[in-house]
XYZ file of C-alpha atoms in Angstrom:
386
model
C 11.025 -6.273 -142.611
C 10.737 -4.373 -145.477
C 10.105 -0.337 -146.009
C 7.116 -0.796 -148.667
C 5.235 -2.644 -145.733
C 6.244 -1.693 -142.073
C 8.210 1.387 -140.525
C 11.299 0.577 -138.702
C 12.069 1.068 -134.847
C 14.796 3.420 -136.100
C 12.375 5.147 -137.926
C 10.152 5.411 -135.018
C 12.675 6.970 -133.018
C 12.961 10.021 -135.272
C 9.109 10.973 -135.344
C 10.012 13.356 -133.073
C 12.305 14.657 -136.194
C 9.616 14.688 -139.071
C 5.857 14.379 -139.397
C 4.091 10.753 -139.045
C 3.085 10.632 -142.504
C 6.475 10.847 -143.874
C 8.428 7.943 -142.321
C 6.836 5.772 -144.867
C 6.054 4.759 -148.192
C 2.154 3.354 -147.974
C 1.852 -0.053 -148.440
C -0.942 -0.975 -150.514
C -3.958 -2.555 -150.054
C -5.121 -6.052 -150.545
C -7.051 -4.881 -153.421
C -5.259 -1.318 -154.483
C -8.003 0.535 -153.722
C -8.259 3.700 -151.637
C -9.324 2.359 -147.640
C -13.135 1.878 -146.894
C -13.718 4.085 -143.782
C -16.420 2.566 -141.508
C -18.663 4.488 -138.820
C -17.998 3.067 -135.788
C -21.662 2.602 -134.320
C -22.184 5.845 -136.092
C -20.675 8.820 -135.513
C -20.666 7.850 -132.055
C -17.884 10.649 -130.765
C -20.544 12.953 -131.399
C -23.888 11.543 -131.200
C -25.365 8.812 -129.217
C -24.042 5.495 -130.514
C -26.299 3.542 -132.448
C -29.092 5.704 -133.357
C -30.737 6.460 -136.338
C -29.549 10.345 -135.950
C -25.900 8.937 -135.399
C -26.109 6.841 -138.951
C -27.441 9.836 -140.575
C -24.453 12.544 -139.372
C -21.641 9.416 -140.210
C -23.382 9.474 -143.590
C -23.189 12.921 -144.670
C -19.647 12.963 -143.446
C -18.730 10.433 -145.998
C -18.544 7.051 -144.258
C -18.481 4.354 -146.739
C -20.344 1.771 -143.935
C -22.479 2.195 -141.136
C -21.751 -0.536 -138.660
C -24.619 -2.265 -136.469
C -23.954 -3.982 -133.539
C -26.743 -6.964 -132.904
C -28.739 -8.165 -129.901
C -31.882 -9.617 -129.455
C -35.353 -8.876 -127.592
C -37.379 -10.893 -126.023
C -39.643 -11.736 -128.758
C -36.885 -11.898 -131.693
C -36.138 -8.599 -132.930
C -32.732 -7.524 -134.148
C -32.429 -4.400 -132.532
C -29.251 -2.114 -132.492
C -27.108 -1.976 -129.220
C -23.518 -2.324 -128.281
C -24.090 -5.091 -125.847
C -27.774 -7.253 -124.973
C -26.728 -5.145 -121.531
C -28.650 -1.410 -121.677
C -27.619 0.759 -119.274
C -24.506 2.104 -121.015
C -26.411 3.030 -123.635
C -29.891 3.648 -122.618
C -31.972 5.798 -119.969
C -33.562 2.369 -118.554
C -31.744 2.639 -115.164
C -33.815 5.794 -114.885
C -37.284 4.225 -115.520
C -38.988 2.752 -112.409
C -41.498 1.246 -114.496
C -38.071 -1.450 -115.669
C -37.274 -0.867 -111.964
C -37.574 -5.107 -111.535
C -35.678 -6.010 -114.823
C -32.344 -5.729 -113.000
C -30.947 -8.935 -112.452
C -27.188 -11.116 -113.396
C -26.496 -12.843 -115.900
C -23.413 -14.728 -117.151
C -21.828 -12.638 -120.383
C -19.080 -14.673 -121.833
C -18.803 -16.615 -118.520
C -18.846 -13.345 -116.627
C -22.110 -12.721 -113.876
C -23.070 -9.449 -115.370
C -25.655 -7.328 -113.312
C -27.955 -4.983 -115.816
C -30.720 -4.712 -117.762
C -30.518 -7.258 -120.657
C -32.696 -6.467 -124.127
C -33.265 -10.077 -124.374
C -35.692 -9.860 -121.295
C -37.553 -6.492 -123.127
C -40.168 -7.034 -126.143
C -39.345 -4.481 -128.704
C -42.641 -2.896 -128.337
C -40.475 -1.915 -124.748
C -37.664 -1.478 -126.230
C -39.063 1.335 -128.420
C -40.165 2.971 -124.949
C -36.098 3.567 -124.083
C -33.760 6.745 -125.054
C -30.323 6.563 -126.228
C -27.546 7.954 -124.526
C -24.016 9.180 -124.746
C -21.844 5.734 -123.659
C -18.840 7.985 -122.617
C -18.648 10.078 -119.961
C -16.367 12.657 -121.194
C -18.583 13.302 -124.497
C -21.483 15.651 -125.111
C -24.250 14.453 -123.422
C -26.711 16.875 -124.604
C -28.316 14.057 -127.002
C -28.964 12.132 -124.422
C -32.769 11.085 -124.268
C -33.796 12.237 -127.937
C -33.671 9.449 -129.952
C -34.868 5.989 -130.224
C -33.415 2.461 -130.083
C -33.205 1.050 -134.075
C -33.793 -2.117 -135.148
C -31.927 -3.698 -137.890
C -34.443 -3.594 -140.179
C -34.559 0.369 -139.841
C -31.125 0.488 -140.429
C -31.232 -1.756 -143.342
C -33.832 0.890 -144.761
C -31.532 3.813 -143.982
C -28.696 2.632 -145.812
C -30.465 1.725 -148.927
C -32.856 4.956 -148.511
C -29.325 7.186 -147.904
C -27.815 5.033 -151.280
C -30.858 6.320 -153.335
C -30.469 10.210 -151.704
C -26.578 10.815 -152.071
C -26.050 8.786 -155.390
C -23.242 6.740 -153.460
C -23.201 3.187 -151.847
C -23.682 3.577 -148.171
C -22.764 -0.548 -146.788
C -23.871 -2.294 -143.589
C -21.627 -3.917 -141.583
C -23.512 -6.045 -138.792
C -21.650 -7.799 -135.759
C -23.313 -10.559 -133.935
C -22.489 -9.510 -130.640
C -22.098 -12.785 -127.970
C -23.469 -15.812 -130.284
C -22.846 -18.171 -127.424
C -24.999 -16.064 -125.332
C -27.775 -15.355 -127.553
C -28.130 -19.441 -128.633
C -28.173 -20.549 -125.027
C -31.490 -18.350 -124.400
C -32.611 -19.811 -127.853
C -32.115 -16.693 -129.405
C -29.689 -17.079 -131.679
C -30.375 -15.094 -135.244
C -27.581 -15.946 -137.422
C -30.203 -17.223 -140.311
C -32.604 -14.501 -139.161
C -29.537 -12.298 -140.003
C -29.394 -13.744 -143.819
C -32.745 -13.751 -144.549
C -32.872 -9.956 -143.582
C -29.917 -9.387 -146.151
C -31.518 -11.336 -148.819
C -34.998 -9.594 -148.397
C -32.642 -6.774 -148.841
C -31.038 -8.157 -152.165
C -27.911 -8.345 -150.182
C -26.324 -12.285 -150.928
C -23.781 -11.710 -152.659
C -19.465 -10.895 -151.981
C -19.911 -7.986 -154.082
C -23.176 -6.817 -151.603
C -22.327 -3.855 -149.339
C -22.253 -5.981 -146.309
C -19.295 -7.352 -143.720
C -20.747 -9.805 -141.227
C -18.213 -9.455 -138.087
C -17.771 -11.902 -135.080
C -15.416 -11.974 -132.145
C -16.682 -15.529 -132.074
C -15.440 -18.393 -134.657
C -18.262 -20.858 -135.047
C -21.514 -18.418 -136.219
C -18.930 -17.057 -138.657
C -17.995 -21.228 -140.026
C -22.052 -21.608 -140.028
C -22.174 -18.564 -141.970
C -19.859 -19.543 -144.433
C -22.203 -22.337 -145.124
C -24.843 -20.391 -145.962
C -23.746 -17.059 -147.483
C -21.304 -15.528 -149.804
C -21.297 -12.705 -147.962
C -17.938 -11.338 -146.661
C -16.834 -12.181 -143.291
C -14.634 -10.587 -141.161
C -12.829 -12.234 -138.186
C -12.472 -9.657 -135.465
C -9.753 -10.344 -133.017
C -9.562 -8.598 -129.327
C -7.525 -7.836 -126.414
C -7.600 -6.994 -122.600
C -5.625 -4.221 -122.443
C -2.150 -2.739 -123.565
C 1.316 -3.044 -121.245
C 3.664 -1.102 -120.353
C 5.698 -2.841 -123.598
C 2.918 -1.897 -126.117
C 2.094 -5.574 -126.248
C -1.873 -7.030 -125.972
C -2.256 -8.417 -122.326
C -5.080 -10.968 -122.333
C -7.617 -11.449 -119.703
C -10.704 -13.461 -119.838
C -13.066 -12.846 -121.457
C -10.931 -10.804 -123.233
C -7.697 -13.519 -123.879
C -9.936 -15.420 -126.858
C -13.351 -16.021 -129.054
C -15.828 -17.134 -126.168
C -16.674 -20.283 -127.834
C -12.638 -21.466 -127.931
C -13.398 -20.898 -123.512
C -16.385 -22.780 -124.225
C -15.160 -25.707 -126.262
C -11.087 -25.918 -123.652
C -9.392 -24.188 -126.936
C -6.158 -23.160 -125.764
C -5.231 -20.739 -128.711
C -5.438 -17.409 -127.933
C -6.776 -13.724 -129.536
C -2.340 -13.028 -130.318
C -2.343 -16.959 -132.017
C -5.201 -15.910 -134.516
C -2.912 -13.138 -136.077
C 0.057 -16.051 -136.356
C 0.684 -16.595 -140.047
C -0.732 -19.860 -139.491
C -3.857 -18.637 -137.332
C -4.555 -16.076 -140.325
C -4.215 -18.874 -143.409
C -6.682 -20.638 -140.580
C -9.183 -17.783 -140.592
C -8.661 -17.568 -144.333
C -10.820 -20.902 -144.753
C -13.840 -19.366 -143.264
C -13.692 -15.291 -143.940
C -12.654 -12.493 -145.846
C -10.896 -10.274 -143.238
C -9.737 -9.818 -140.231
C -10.490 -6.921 -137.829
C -7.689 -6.614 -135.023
C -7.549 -4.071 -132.190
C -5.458 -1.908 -133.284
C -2.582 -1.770 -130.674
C -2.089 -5.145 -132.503
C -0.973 -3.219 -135.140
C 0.793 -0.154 -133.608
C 1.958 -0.627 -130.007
C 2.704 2.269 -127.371
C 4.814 1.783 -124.736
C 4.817 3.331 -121.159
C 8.107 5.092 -120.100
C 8.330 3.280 -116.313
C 10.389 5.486 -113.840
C 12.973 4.542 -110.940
C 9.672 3.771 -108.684
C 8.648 1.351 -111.386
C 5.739 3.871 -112.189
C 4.804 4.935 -115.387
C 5.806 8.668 -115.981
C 3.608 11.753 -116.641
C 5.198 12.433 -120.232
C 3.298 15.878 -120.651
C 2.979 16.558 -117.120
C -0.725 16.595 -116.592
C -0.937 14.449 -113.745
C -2.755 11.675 -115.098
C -1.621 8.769 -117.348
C -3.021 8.070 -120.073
C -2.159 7.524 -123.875
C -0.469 10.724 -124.162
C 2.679 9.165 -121.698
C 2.842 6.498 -124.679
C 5.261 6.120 -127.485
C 5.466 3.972 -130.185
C 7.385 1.022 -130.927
C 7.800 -0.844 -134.128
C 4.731 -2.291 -135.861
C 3.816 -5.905 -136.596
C 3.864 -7.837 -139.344
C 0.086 -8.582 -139.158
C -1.089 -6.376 -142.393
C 1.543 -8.156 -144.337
C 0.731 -11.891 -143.056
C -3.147 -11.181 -143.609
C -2.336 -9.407 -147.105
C -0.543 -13.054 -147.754
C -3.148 -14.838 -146.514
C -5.532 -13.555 -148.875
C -7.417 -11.503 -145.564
C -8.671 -8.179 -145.731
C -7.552 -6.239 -142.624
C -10.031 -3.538 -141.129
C -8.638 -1.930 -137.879
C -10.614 -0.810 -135.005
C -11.354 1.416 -133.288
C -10.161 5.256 -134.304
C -10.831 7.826 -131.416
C -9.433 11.596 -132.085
C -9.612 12.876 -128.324
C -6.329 13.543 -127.434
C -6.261 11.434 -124.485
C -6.493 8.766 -126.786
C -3.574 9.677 -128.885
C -0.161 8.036 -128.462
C 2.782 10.989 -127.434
C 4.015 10.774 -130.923
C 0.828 11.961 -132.897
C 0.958 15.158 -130.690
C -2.658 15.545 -130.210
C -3.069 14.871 -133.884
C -5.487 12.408 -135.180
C -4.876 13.129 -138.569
C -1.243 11.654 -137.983
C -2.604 8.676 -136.247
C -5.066 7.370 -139.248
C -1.724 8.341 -141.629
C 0.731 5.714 -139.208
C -1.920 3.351 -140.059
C -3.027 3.829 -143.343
C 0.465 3.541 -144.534
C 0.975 0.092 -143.536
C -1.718 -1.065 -145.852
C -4.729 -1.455 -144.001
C -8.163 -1.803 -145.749
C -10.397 -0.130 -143.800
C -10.516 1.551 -140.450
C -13.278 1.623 -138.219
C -13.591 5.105 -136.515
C -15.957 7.345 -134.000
C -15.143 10.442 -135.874
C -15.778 9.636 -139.999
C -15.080 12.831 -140.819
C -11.834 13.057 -139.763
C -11.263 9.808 -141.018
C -12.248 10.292 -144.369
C -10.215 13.389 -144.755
C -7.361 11.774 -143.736
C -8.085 8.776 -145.970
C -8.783 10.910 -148.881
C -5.251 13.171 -148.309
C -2.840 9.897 -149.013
């Protein structure tokens, strides 16, 4: 374990002592230069996710991507949602007119009840609002703006290149390829000959294709020179600040598919990463993989109320030592872009004291390439301050 790479336990013990940023030296990145900072479905803390509007605000606060998640309608569109499901992220619950589209489906070998956008032409789709996907955000865009497709995106980023003078990327994830093929959906060579229309085939193109799933990303690889990233999941966090796995949660769908054992935790192995390394670019791990918080468990085996607020949440979490994933990616030749950023306090370890600014600097100094973040403004200002 070396200081130029990871910060120590004993180091995490003093943060109490000194600010965040100064327990370490940064580590580099893979290629030296400064962290790309990547707009997690926009600039979703403060905007509907995954709207045109969203895109726009992460833009002009300095995001260096725009990231579109991918589904499909009924009649083959790429449109822009979190999940095929809509009612997280649309008003369709609320129209009676969709009233009968309700039914279950199996998501990743899950029966899912909802709305799904693959039984909705877009010409329907277009009919929908967006709407805040968190509760316990401003909700006062809800039902103002429209559901994208990917083209429109693809038009805003090159349209937003040509305005600011910068490169604004794209960086699509095929959400649930298993899924999608089974309806006979799948749009993995629609995706490529979108990018190409868009003079986007190349590594050095401003694109990252992203998968949970492995084998869309080894068909990809086939057909494109395109960088791909590997993302990696998790269930939830313990009371050790370790990844607990729970299906569908525990591994890529198709390894559940297919009676592959390996797991999410064996992918960022030094030999799952040189394994990854033969089909993508990067890797993008949930970030507890990277930093862990630990629960403080009491005499009644409960977790305690560190600031005494009478709910539990990440502020009754400290940190423990981090991994030695940035370094085994960095030697695998893998990029290693970290999601996903959120500056509410709630969702700030004990340590960072309500600070999100010291949060992005824990993780930027172990040498991370990119961050993916609901609030690209903070994270750009924090990126830009190392």
């Amino acid at each position: 374990m070396t200081r130029s790479f990871l910060l120590s336990t004993s180091l995490f013990a003093a943060l109490a002592l000194q600010p965040i940023a100064a327990i370490a030296q940064p580590a580099p990145t893979l290629s030296g230069q400064k962290p790309l900072v990547v707009a997690h479905r926009g600039a979703s803390g403060t905007m509907p996710e995954h709207t045109i509007e969203g895109y726009k605000l992460a833009i002009e606060q300095g995001a260096d991507f725009i990231e579109p998640d991918l589904v499909s309608t009924k009649d083959g569109v790429l449109i822009v949602r979190h999940e095929p499901m809509l009612s997280g992220t649309t008003d369709v619950s609320t129209r009676p007119e969709f009233a009968n589209r309700k039914t279950t489906r199996k998501v990743d070998g899950i029966d899912t009840t909802d709305w799904f956008a693959n039984d909705f032409t877009l010409a329907e789709i277009k009919t929908l609002k967006a709407k805040q996907a968190f509760a316990d955000r401003d909700p006062s865009h809800n039902g103002k703006y429209a559901i994208p497709t990917f083209q429109e995106v693809i038009d805003l980023a090159k349209a937003e290149s040509a305005r600011t003078g910068r490169t604004i990327g794209i960086y699509p994830e095929t959400k649930h390829p298993t899924y999608h093929a089974a309806l006979g959906l799948a749009f993995e060579d629609k995706l490529l000959d979108m990018l190409k229309a868009a003079g986007w085939t190349e590594k050095t193109s401003p694109v990252f294709i992203q998968s949970f799933e492995t084998g869309n990303l080894k068909y990809l690889r086939k057909k494109t020179q395109l960088r791909l990233v590997q993302l990696v999941d998790g269930d939830d966090v313990d009371k050790d600040g370790k990844v607990s796995l729970a299906a569908p949660f525990d591994r890529p769908y198709d390894f559940a598919v297919l009676g592959d054992k390996r797991t999410f935790p064996d992918m960022l192995t030094p030999e799952g990463l040189k394994e990854i390394a033969t089909y993508a670019d990067g890797v993008g791990p949930w970030k507890p993989y990277l930093i862990g918080a630990k629960q403080t468990i009491g005499t009644d085996g409960k977790p305690k109320d560190l600031n005494g607020d009478g709910a539990i949440d990440e502020r009754d979490r400290t940190l423990i030592a981090p991994s030695h994933v940035v370094k085994d990616a960095h030697a695998a030749g893998l990029i290693v872009h970290a999601w996903t950023f959120r500056s509410e306090p709630k969702r700030l370890a004990s340590d960072y004291k309500g600070d999100a600014a010291a949060e992005y600097k824990a993780y930027l100094a172990l040498g991370i390439d990119g961050l993916f973040s609901d609030f690209p403004d903070q994270a750009v200002k924090a990126r830009n301050a190392q």
